Coordinates of C-alpha atoms in Angstrom, one line a residue:
M1 CA 0.0 0.0 0.0
Q2 CA 1.4 3.4 -1.0
E3 CA 2.1 5.8 1.8
A4 CA 0.8 9.4 1.6
F5 CA 3.9 11.4 0.5
D6 CA 4.8 14.5 2.5
T7 CA 7.3 16.4 0.3
H8 CA 8.3 18.8 3.0
S9 CA 9.0 16.2 5.7
H10 CA 10.9 13.9 3.3
F11 CA 13.3 16.6 2.1
S12 CA 13.8 17.9 5.6
R13 CA 14.9 14.5 6.7
V14 CA 17.4 14.0 3.8
S15 CA 18.6 17.6 3.4
H16 CA 21.8 17.0 5.4
K17 CA 23.0 14.1 3.3
Y18 CA 21.4 14.9 -0.1
R19 CA 24.5 16.0 -1.8
E20 CA 26.3 12.8 -0.7
V21 CA 23.6 10.4 -1.9
R22 CA 22.6 11.9 -5.2
V23 CA 24.7 11.8 -8.4
T24 CA 24.9 15.2 -10.2
D25 CA 24.9 14.8 -14.0
I26 CA 27.2 17.4 -15.5
E27 CA 26.4 16.7 -19.1
P28 CA 22.9 18.3 -19.2
V29 CA 24.3 21.4 -17.5
N30 CA 27.1 21.7 -20.1
Y31 CA 24.5 21.4 -22.8
I32 CA 22.3 24.1 -21.3
V33 CA 25.3 26.4 -21.0
S34 CA 26.0 25.9 -24.8
K35 CA 22.5 27.2 -25.5
L36 CA 23.0 30.4 -23.5
A37 CA 24.4 33.6 -25.1
D38 CA 28.1 33.6 -24.5
S39 CA 28.6 37.4 -25.0
V40 CA 26.4 38.8 -22.3
Q41 CA 27.9 40.1 -19.1
E42 CA 25.0 39.1 -16.9
I43 CA 22.3 36.5 -16.9
S44 CA 19.4 36.0 -14.6
V45 CA 18.7 32.4 -13.5
L46 CA 15.6 31.1 -11.7
D47 CA 15.9 27.6 -10.3
I48 CA 12.6 26.2 -9.3
G49 CA 12.8 23.2 -7.0
C50 CA 16.4 24.0 -6.5
G51 CA 17.0 21.5 -3.6
T52 CA 20.5 21.9 -2.2
G53 CA 21.6 23.8 -5.4
R54 CA 23.7 21.0 -6.9
Y55 CA 22.8 21.7 -10.5
V56 CA 22.6 25.5 -10.5
E57 CA 26.0 25.5 -8.7
Q58 CA 27.4 23.5 -11.6
L59 CA 25.8 26.0 -14.1
V60 CA 27.3 29.0 -12.3
E61 CA 30.7 27.4 -12.6
Q62 CA 30.4 26.8 -16.3
V63 CA 29.0 30.1 -17.6
R64 CA 31.3 33.1 -18.2
S65 CA 28.7 35.7 -17.3
R66 CA 28.0 37.1 -13.9
I67 CA 24.8 35.7 -12.4
K68 CA 21.7 37.1 -10.8
L69 CA 20.3 34.1 -9.0
L70 CA 16.8 33.3 -7.6
C71 CA 16.5 29.8 -6.0
V72 CA 13.0 28.6 -5.0
D73 CA 12.2 25.4 -3.0
L74 CA 9.4 24.3 -0.7
S75 CA 11.8 22.8 1.8
R76 CA 13.4 25.4 4.1
D77 CA 16.1 22.8 5.0
M78 CA 17.1 22.1 1.4
L79 CA 17.1 25.8 0.7
L80 CA 19.4 26.5 3.6
R81 CA 22.0 24.1 2.1
C82 CA 21.6 25.9 -1.2
R83 CA 22.2 29.2 0.4
Q84 CA 25.4 27.9 2.1
A85 CA 26.7 26.7 -1.3
F86 CA 26.7 30.3 -2.6
E87 CA 27.9 32.2 0.4
H88 CA 31.3 33.0 -1.1
N89 CA 30.7 32.8 -4.8
A90 CA 31.9 36.0 -6.4
K91 CA 30.4 35.3 -9.8
V92 CA 26.9 35.6 -8.2
I93 CA 26.3 39.3 -8.0
E94 CA 22.7 39.1 -6.7
K95 CA 21.0 36.2 -5.0
A96 CA 17.8 35.3 -3.3
F97 CA 16.5 32.1 -1.7
L98 CA 12.8 31.8 -1.3
V99 CA 10.5 29.2 0.3
A100 CA 7.7 28.8 -2.2
T101 CA 5.8 26.3 -4.4
A102 CA 6.3 25.9 -8.1
S103 CA 2.6 26.9 -8.5
F104 CA 3.3 30.4 -7.3
V105 CA 6.8 31.8 -7.7
P106 CA 7.3 35.2 -6.1
C107 CA 9.3 36.6 -9.1
K108 CA 8.7 39.6 -11.3
A109 CA 7.5 39.0 -14.8
K110 CA 10.0 38.8 -17.7
V111 CA 13.2 38.9 -15.7
A112 CA 14.8 35.4 -16.2
D113 CA 17.1 34.5 -19.0
L114 CA 17.0 30.9 -17.8
V115 CA 14.4 29.0 -15.8
M116 CA 15.6 25.6 -14.7
A117 CA 14.0 22.6 -12.9
F118 CA 16.2 19.6 -12.4
N119 CA 14.7 16.3 -11.1
A120 CA 11.8 18.2 -9.5
I121 CA 8.8 18.5 -11.8
H122 CA 7.2 15.3 -10.6
H123 CA 6.6 17.2 -7.4
F124 CA 4.9 20.1 -9.2
D125 CA 1.5 20.8 -10.7
L126 CA 2.8 20.8 -14.2
A127 CA 0.4 23.3 -15.7
K128 CA 0.9 25.9 -13.0
F129 CA 4.7 25.4 -13.0
L130 CA 4.8 26.0 -16.8
S131 CA 2.6 29.1 -16.5
E132 CA 4.8 30.5 -13.7
A133 CA 8.0 29.7 -15.7
A134 CA 6.7 31.4 -18.8
K135 CA 5.6 34.5 -16.9
S136 CA 9.0 34.8 -15.3
M137 CA 11.0 34.5 -18.6
K138 CA 12.4 37.3 -20.8
E139 CA 11.6 37.1 -24.5
N140 CA 13.8 34.4 -26.0
G141 CA 14.6 33.2 -22.5
L142 CA 15.3 29.5 -22.0
L143 CA 13.3 26.9 -20.0
A144 CA 15.3 23.8 -19.1
I145 CA 13.5 20.8 -17.6
Y146 CA 15.5 17.8 -16.7
T147 CA 13.5 14.8 -15.6
R148 CA 12.9 11.0 -15.9
T149 CA 9.9 9.5 -17.7
P150 CA 8.0 6.5 -16.3
E151 CA 9.6 4.4 -19.1
Q152 CA 13.1 5.5 -18.1
N153 CA 12.3 4.8 -14.5
R154 CA 11.3 1.2 -15.2
Q155 CA 14.7 0.6 -16.8
T156 CA 16.7 1.8 -13.7
I157 CA 18.2 -0.8 -11.5
W158 CA 15.5 0.1 -9.0
G159 CA 12.7 -0.3 -11.5
R160 CA 14.1 -3.6 -12.6
Y161 CA 15.0 -5.2 -9.3
F162 CA 13.4 -3.4 -6.4
P163 CA 9.8 -4.7 -5.8
E164 CA 7.0 -2.3 -6.8
F165 CA 9.4 0.6 -7.4
S166 CA 7.9 1.5 -10.8
E167 CA 4.3 1.1 -9.5
M168 CA 5.0 3.2 -6.4
E169 CA 6.5 6.0 -8.5
N170 CA 3.3 7.3 -10.2
R171 CA 4.2 11.0 -10.2
L172 CA 6.5 11.1 -13.2
Y173 CA 5.2 12.7 -16.3
S174 CA 5.4 11.0 -19.7
L175 CA 7.2 12.6 -22.5
D176 CA 4.0 13.0 -24.5
K177 CA 2.4 14.8 -21.5
L178 CA 5.3 17.1 -21.2
E179 CA 5.3 17.9 -24.9
K180 CA 1.6 18.6 -25.0
M181 CA 1.6 20.8 -21.9
I182 CA 4.4 22.9 -23.2
A183 CA 2.6 23.2 -26.6
S184 CA -0.5 24.3 -24.8
L185 CA 1.1 27.6 -23.8
S186 CA 1.4 30.1 -26.5
Q187 CA 4.3 31.8 -24.8
L188 CA 6.5 28.7 -25.0
H189 CA 8.0 27.0 -28.0
L190 CA 9.5 23.5 -27.5
E191 CA 13.0 23.9 -29.1
E192 CA 14.6 20.5 -28.4
I193 CA 14.4 17.2 -26.6
R194 CA 17.6 15.5 -25.7
F195 CA 18.1 12.1 -24.0
F196 CA 21.0 11.2 -21.6
N197 CA 22.1 7.7 -20.8
F198 CA 24.7 7.1 -18.0
R199 CA 26.4 3.8 -17.3
R200 CA 26.9 3.5 -13.6
Y201 CA 28.9 1.1 -11.5
M202 CA 28.2 0.6 -7.8
S203 CA 28.7 -2.2 -5.3
F204 CA 25.7 -3.8 -3.8
R205 CA 26.7 -2.3 -0.4
K206 CA 26.6 1.2 -2.0
L207 CA 23.2 0.6 -3.6
R208 CA 21.8 -0.6 -0.3
E209 CA 23.2 2.5 1.5
L210 CA 21.4 4.7 -1.1
A211 CA 18.1 3.0 -0.6
L212 CA 18.3 3.2 3.2
A213 CA 19.1 6.9 2.8
H214 CA 16.0 7.3 0.7
H215 CA 18.1 9.0 -2.0
Y216 CA 15.0 8.8 -4.2
S217 CA 11.8 10.1 -2.7
T218 CA 10.0 7.0 -4.1
F219 CA 11.3 5.0 -1.2
S220 CA 9.3 7.2 1.2
L221 CA 6.2 6.0 -0.5
Y222 CA 6.7 2.6 1.1
S223 CA 5.6 1.8 4.7
H224 CA 8.5 0.8 7.0
D225 CA 7.8 -2.9 6.7
E226 CA 7.1 -2.8 3.0
F227 CA 10.4 -1.0 2.4
H228 CA 12.5 -3.5 4.4
N229 CA 10.8 -6.5 2.8
A230 CA 11.4 -5.0 -0.6
L231 CA 15.0 -4.3 0.2
N232 CA 15.5 -8.0 1.2
I233 CA 14.0 -9.1 -2.1
F234 CA 16.1 -6.6 -4.0
E235 CA 19.3 -8.1 -2.4
K236 CA 18.2 -11.6 -3.4
R237 CA 17.4 -10.6 -7.0
I238 CA 20.7 -8.7 -7.4
K239 CA 22.7 -11.7 -6.1
R240 CA 20.9 -14.0 -8.4
E241 CA 21.5 -11.8 -11.4
F242 CA 25.1 -10.6 -10.6
G243 CA 26.4 -13.2 -8.2
S244 CA 29.4 -12.0 -6.2
A245 CA 30.4 -9.3 -8.7
P246 CA 32.2 -6.4 -6.9
V247 CA 30.3 -3.8 -8.8
I248 CA 26.8 -3.8 -10.4
P249 CA 26.6 -2.2 -13.8
H250 CA 23.4 -0.3 -14.6
I251 CA 21.9 2.4 -16.8
S252 CA 20.4 5.7 -15.6
S253 CA 18.5 7.6 -18.2
N254 CA 17.0 11.1 -18.2
V255 CA 15.5 13.6 -20.6
L256 CA 16.2 17.3 -21.1
L257 CA 13.5 19.5 -22.6
L258 CA 14.4 23.0 -23.8
A259 CA 11.7 25.6 -24.6
R260 CA 12.0 29.2 -25.6
R261 CA 9.8 32.2 -24.5
V262 CA 8.2 33.7 -27.5

């Protein structure tokens, strides 16, 4: 039976270890940077569902421009970690960190050169998020959504071997849904869809540690007993498939959608 998910409580519990238990994919950040104007001195970035700031921190490192930064998250604890990451970053000339939902972003209209949401939109009301993003963007501004589809989730090591993982995770948006919702807004033009596939290698011990740390919020949808029963079955399935292999190879896939403000 799926537990009621409390977004705020989950991320408050994991905020102190989130950077250690999640992998930050640099490749999509590099690709977004390649799409930004290289000649401008300043760009305004709005990160919705910023978490601890892992991805926007990578973006700030990659761009040559100075940054005006607005980070928004519902979790005060995650936002505190994000604020700490930018305490001494000289490239960020203006910064604000706001506790807010993706359905109502306290941001002026038409100010953002880039609006980004990384591994977060499954926590959002998609229609309201897209409306807020479009409202916040300058003309020709870029919207970058990095996420995982249900199909991609089923192909992860968790979707393949952890009992009920794909069924529990019913919040992910299909690619078709994302395309149609973006197309429904006259202010946005879907410019590109790009897929990323990463081959990972982890020991079973590391995989178990990640699950116990609830590095994916999906694990918080299980009751205590359901989770530990599933973890035991996961271990048996992994050992049956991979034997005593020191590392378990697996694929992690995501999709990046880029849209322009028109």
